[in-house]
Amino acid sequence: MTPPGDEPSGQTASVQSALAVSSRPDVRPKTDLSVLKKRADFLRAARARYKPGPGFVLQARRRAPDESASGIRVGFTCSKKVGNAVARNRAKRRLREIARLILPTEGRDGWDYVLIGRRTDTATRDFIALQNDLRAALAAVHR
């Protein structure tokens, strides 16, 4: 452990860790995904297209011309059927991560997406399989 005044090249530990993370090739830059928060947006998505999959259910809708049409918006939900708060939060964390990785490249601008977690499958399914499920669901919804 180094004393507080002995940081190499005058950088603090938090700056060094931020530099180390940003130089990793597998970390993508932050994208312009907006998060759905209003109940009305979730209800509109529920009336639109949906694609059930083994790890989650995808609901998708194209926003109307009078709504803000720029960017991709995404929402996440897990009911109490998924489990206790710990299980629901774990499932939503996994859904957020696959959305962060897949939607910027394969989602469409001006669309809203809602990912709904499934009881045991969302938390236990292989992460690569979840990503492939999202790719397949997006392809089916956009056909």
PDB file of C-alpha atoms in Angstrom:
ATOM      1  CA  MET A   1       0.000   0.000   0.000  1.00  0.00           C
ATOM      2  CA  THR A   2       1.380   3.389  -0.960  1.00  0.00           C
ATOM      3  CA  PRO A   3       1.056   6.488   1.182  1.00  0.00           C
ATOM      4  CA  PRO A   4      -1.466   9.076  -0.054  1.00  0.00           C
ATOM      5  CA  GLY A   5       1.165  11.446  -1.460  1.00  0.00           C
ATOM      6  CA  ASP A   6       3.055   8.774  -3.432  1.00  0.00           C
ATOM      7  CA  GLU A   7       0.675   8.144  -6.346  1.00  0.00           C
ATOM      8  CA  PRO A   8       2.663   7.414  -9.494  1.00  0.00           C
ATOM      9  CA  SER A   9       2.772  10.333 -11.927  1.00  0.00           C
ATOM     10  CA  GLY A  10       0.391  12.346  -9.737  1.00  0.00           C
ATOM     11  CA  GLN A  11      -2.716  10.272 -10.576  1.00  0.00           C
ATOM     12  CA  THR A  12      -5.117   9.083  -7.926  1.00  0.00           C
ATOM     13  CA  ALA A  13      -6.164   5.447  -7.712  1.00  0.00           C
ATOM     14  CA  SER A  14      -9.623   6.187  -9.144  1.00  0.00           C
ATOM     15  CA  VAL A  15      -8.123   7.913 -12.192  1.00  0.00           C
ATOM     16  CA  GLN A  16      -5.739   4.994 -12.713  1.00  0.00           C
ATOM     17  CA  SER A  17      -8.570   2.458 -12.534  1.00  0.00           C
ATOM     18  CA  ALA A  18     -10.675   4.531 -14.961  1.00  0.00           C
ATOM     19  CA  LEU A  19      -7.760   4.643 -17.393  1.00  0.00           C
ATOM     20  CA  ALA A  20      -7.248   0.906 -17.057  1.00  0.00           C
ATOM     21  CA  VAL A  21     -10.920   0.183 -17.787  1.00  0.00           C
ATOM     22  CA  SER A  22     -11.103   2.515 -20.784  1.00  0.00           C
ATOM     23  CA  SER A  23      -8.083   0.888 -22.416  1.00  0.00           C
ATOM     24  CA  ARG A  24      -9.707  -2.553 -22.379  1.00  0.00           C
ATOM     25  CA  PRO A  25     -10.780  -3.561 -25.898  1.00  0.00           C
ATOM     26  CA  ASP A  26     -13.832  -5.539 -24.707  1.00  0.00           C
ATOM     27  CA  VAL A  27     -15.468  -2.543 -22.971  1.00  0.00           C
ATOM     28  CA  ARG A  28     -17.723  -0.553 -25.287  1.00  0.00           C
ATOM     29  CA  PRO A  29     -18.291   3.168 -24.845  1.00  0.00           C
ATOM     30  CA  LYS A  30     -21.533   4.308 -23.302  1.00  0.00           C
ATOM     31  CA  THR A  31     -24.366   4.488 -25.821  1.00  0.00           C
ATOM     32  CA  ASP A  32     -27.436   6.647 -26.117  1.00  0.00           C
ATOM     33  CA  LEU A  33     -29.935   4.123 -24.769  1.00  0.00           C
ATOM     34  CA  SER A  34     -32.716   5.824 -22.841  1.00  0.00           C
ATOM     35  CA  VAL A  35     -34.580   3.968 -20.120  1.00  0.00           C
ATOM     36  CA  LEU A  36     -38.379   3.773 -20.092  1.00  0.00           C
ATOM     37  CA  LYS A  37     -39.731   4.856 -16.730  1.00  0.00           C
ATOM     38  CA  LYS A  38     -43.359   5.851 -17.263  1.00  0.00           C
ATOM     39  CA  ARG A  39     -46.124   3.289 -16.973  1.00  0.00           C
ATOM     40  CA  ALA A  40     -47.798   4.628 -20.116  1.00  0.00           C
ATOM     41  CA  ASP A  41     -44.709   3.773 -22.172  1.00  0.00           C
ATOM     42  CA  PHE A  42     -44.738   0.199 -20.848  1.00  0.00           C
ATOM     43  CA  LEU A  43     -48.462  -0.120 -21.626  1.00  0.00           C
ATOM     44  CA  ARG A  44     -47.955   1.125 -25.196  1.00  0.00           C
ATOM     45  CA  ALA A  45     -45.176  -1.431 -25.692  1.00  0.00           C
ATOM     46  CA  ALA A  46     -47.431  -4.177 -24.298  1.00  0.00           C
ATOM     47  CA  ARG A  47     -50.005  -3.476 -27.041  1.00  0.00           C
ATOM     48  CA  ALA A  48     -47.376  -3.702 -29.799  1.00  0.00           C
ATOM     49  CA  ARG A  49     -45.243  -6.558 -31.146  1.00  0.00           C
ATOM     50  CA  TYR A  50     -43.809  -9.181 -28.845  1.00  0.00           C
ATOM     51  CA  LYS A  51     -41.566 -12.186 -29.138  1.00  0.00           C
ATOM     52  CA  PRO A  52     -41.393 -14.733 -26.321  1.00  0.00           C
ATOM     53  CA  GLY A  53     -38.070 -16.467 -25.951  1.00  0.00           C
ATOM     54  CA  PRO A  54     -36.488 -19.009 -23.635  1.00  0.00           C
ATOM     55  CA  GLY A  55     -34.754 -16.409 -21.439  1.00  0.00           C
ATOM     56  CA  PHE A  56     -37.156 -13.455 -21.574  1.00  0.00           C
ATOM     57  CA  VAL A  57     -40.016 -11.863 -23.496  1.00  0.00           C
ATOM     58  CA  LEU A  58     -39.296  -8.949 -25.832  1.00  0.00           C
ATOM     59  CA  GLN A  59     -41.930  -6.299 -26.513  1.00  0.00           C
ATOM     60  CA  ALA A  60     -41.155  -3.736 -29.189  1.00  0.00           C
ATOM     61  CA  ARG A  61     -42.925  -0.816 -30.793  1.00  0.00           C
ATOM     62  CA  ARG A  62     -42.075   1.940 -33.218  1.00  0.00           C
ATOM     63  CA  ARG A  63     -42.749   5.338 -31.685  1.00  0.00           C
ATOM     64  CA  ALA A  64     -45.356   7.550 -33.299  1.00  0.00           C
ATOM     65  CA  PRO A  65     -44.204  10.538 -35.382  1.00  0.00           C
ATOM     66  CA  ASP A  66     -45.429  12.990 -32.727  1.00  0.00           C
ATOM     67  CA  GLU A  67     -43.229  11.369 -30.076  1.00  0.00           C
ATOM     68  CA  SER A  68     -39.499  11.982 -29.868  1.00  0.00           C
ATOM     69  CA  ALA A  69     -38.199   9.626 -32.528  1.00  0.00           C
ATOM     70  CA  SER A  70     -34.479   9.844 -31.880  1.00  0.00           C
ATOM     71  CA  GLY A  71     -32.599   7.142 -30.064  1.00  0.00           C
ATOM     72  CA  ILE A  72     -33.482   3.745 -28.699  1.00  0.00           C
ATOM     73  CA  ARG A  73     -35.496   3.460 -25.506  1.00  0.00           C
ATOM     74  CA  VAL A  74     -35.529   0.311 -23.407  1.00  0.00           C
ATOM     75  CA  GLY A  75     -37.400  -0.821 -20.302  1.00  0.00           C
ATOM     76  CA  PHE A  76     -36.947  -3.772 -17.973  1.00  0.00           C
ATOM     77  CA  THR A  77     -39.435  -5.556 -15.793  1.00  0.00           C
ATOM     78  CA  CYS A  78     -39.599  -8.653 -13.634  1.00  0.00           C
ATOM     79  CA  SER A  79     -42.710  -9.612 -11.705  1.00  0.00           C
ATOM     80  CA  LYS A  80     -42.765 -11.230  -8.289  1.00  0.00           C
ATOM     81  CA  LYS A  81     -43.174 -14.570 -10.066  1.00  0.00           C
ATOM     82  CA  VAL A  82     -39.459 -14.313 -10.901  1.00  0.00           C
ATOM     83  CA  GLY A  83     -38.640 -14.572  -7.203  1.00  0.00           C
ATOM     84  CA  ASN A  84     -37.692 -12.418  -4.267  1.00  0.00           C
ATOM     85  CA  ALA A  85     -36.070  -8.988  -4.649  1.00  0.00           C
ATOM     86  CA  VAL A  86     -32.600 -10.466  -4.966  1.00  0.00           C
ATOM     87  CA  ALA A  87     -33.661 -12.766  -7.825  1.00  0.00           C
ATOM     88  CA  ARG A  88     -35.572  -9.983  -9.604  1.00  0.00           C
ATOM     89  CA  ASN A  89     -32.640  -7.588  -9.351  1.00  0.00           C
ATOM     90  CA  ARG A  90     -30.221 -10.219 -10.636  1.00  0.00           C
ATOM     91  CA  ALA A  91     -32.483 -10.943 -13.595  1.00  0.00           C
ATOM     92  CA  LYS A  92     -32.836  -7.229 -14.398  1.00  0.00           C
ATOM     93  CA  ARG A  93     -29.071  -6.698 -14.168  1.00  0.00           C
ATOM     94  CA  ARG A  94     -28.548  -9.432 -16.736  1.00  0.00           C
ATOM     95  CA  LEU A  95     -31.248  -7.975 -19.003  1.00  0.00           C
ATOM     96  CA  ARG A  96     -29.692  -4.507 -18.738  1.00  0.00           C
ATOM     97  CA  GLU A  97     -26.306  -5.869 -19.710  1.00  0.00           C
ATOM     98  CA  ILE A  98     -27.516  -7.752 -22.793  1.00  0.00           C
ATOM     99  CA  ALA A  99     -29.466  -4.657 -23.848  1.00  0.00           C
ATOM    100  CA  ARG A 100     -26.341  -2.522 -23.421  1.00  0.00           C
ATOM    101  CA  LEU A 101     -24.328  -4.922 -25.578  1.00  0.00           C
ATOM    102  CA  ILE A 102     -26.829  -5.781 -28.323  1.00  0.00           C
ATOM    103  CA  LEU A 103     -29.337  -2.953 -28.799  1.00  0.00           C
ATOM    104  CA  PRO A 104     -26.928  -0.213 -29.973  1.00  0.00           C
ATOM    105  CA  THR A 105     -25.898  -2.332 -32.951  1.00  0.00           C
ATOM    106  CA  GLU A 106     -29.047  -4.339 -33.698  1.00  0.00           C
ATOM    107  CA  GLY A 107     -31.853  -2.171 -32.334  1.00  0.00           C
ATOM    108  CA  ARG A 108     -33.539   0.445 -34.503  1.00  0.00           C
ATOM    109  CA  ASP A 109     -33.635   4.151 -33.925  1.00  0.00           C
ATOM    110  CA  GLY A 110     -37.088   5.395 -32.932  1.00  0.00           C
ATOM    111  CA  TRP A 111     -38.150   2.125 -31.302  1.00  0.00           C
ATOM    112  CA  ASP A 112     -39.063   1.228 -27.709  1.00  0.00           C
ATOM    113  CA  TYR A 113     -38.092  -2.179 -26.340  1.00  0.00           C
ATOM    114  CA  VAL A 114     -39.228  -3.832 -23.106  1.00  0.00           C
ATOM    115  CA  LEU A 115     -37.442  -6.911 -21.787  1.00  0.00           C
ATOM    116  CA  ILE A 116     -39.491  -9.021 -19.368  1.00  0.00           C
ATOM    117  CA  GLY A 117     -37.666 -11.526 -17.186  1.00  0.00           C
ATOM    118  CA  ARG A 118     -38.775 -15.137 -16.849  1.00  0.00           C
ATOM    119  CA  ARG A 119     -39.001 -17.107 -13.640  1.00  0.00           C
ATOM    120  CA  THR A 120     -35.775 -19.117 -13.483  1.00  0.00           C
ATOM    121  CA  ASP A 121     -34.521 -18.849 -17.028  1.00  0.00           C
ATOM    122  CA  THR A 122     -33.368 -15.225 -17.023  1.00  0.00           C
ATOM    123  CA  ALA A 123     -31.104 -15.616 -14.011  1.00  0.00           C
ATOM    124  CA  THR A 124     -29.745 -19.068 -14.826  1.00  0.00           C
ATOM    125  CA  ARG A 125     -29.493 -19.139 -18.621  1.00  0.00           C
ATOM    126  CA  ASP A 126     -26.024 -18.904 -20.150  1.00  0.00           C
ATOM    127  CA  PHE A 127     -25.130 -15.269 -20.859  1.00  0.00           C
ATOM    128  CA  ILE A 128     -24.098 -15.923 -24.470  1.00  0.00           C
ATOM    129  CA  ALA A 129     -27.396 -17.742 -25.013  1.00  0.00           C
ATOM    130  CA  LEU A 130     -29.278 -14.719 -23.619  1.00  0.00           C
ATOM    131  CA  GLN A 131     -27.461 -12.467 -26.081  1.00  0.00           C
ATOM    132  CA  ASN A 132     -28.340 -14.795 -28.950  1.00  0.00           C
ATOM    133  CA  ASP A 133     -31.959 -14.879 -27.742  1.00  0.00           C
ATOM    134  CA  LEU A 134     -32.094 -11.074 -27.946  1.00  0.00           C
ATOM    135  CA  ARG A 135     -30.588 -11.058 -31.440  1.00  0.00           C
ATOM    136  CA  ALA A 136     -33.147 -13.630 -32.620  1.00  0.00           C
ATOM    137  CA  ALA A 137     -36.046 -11.790 -30.966  1.00  0.00           C
ATOM    138  CA  LEU A 138     -34.995  -8.486 -32.558  1.00  0.00           C
ATOM    139  CA  ALA A 139     -34.781 -10.133 -35.971  1.00  0.00           C
ATOM    140  CA  ALA A 140     -38.256 -11.635 -35.536  1.00  0.00           C
ATOM    141  CA  VAL A 141     -39.808  -8.376 -34.339  1.00  0.00           C
ATOM    142  CA  HIS A 142     -38.291  -6.339 -37.179  1.00  0.00           C
ATOM    143  CA  ARG A 143     -39.389  -8.727 -39.943  1.00  0.00           C
TER     144      ARG A 143
END
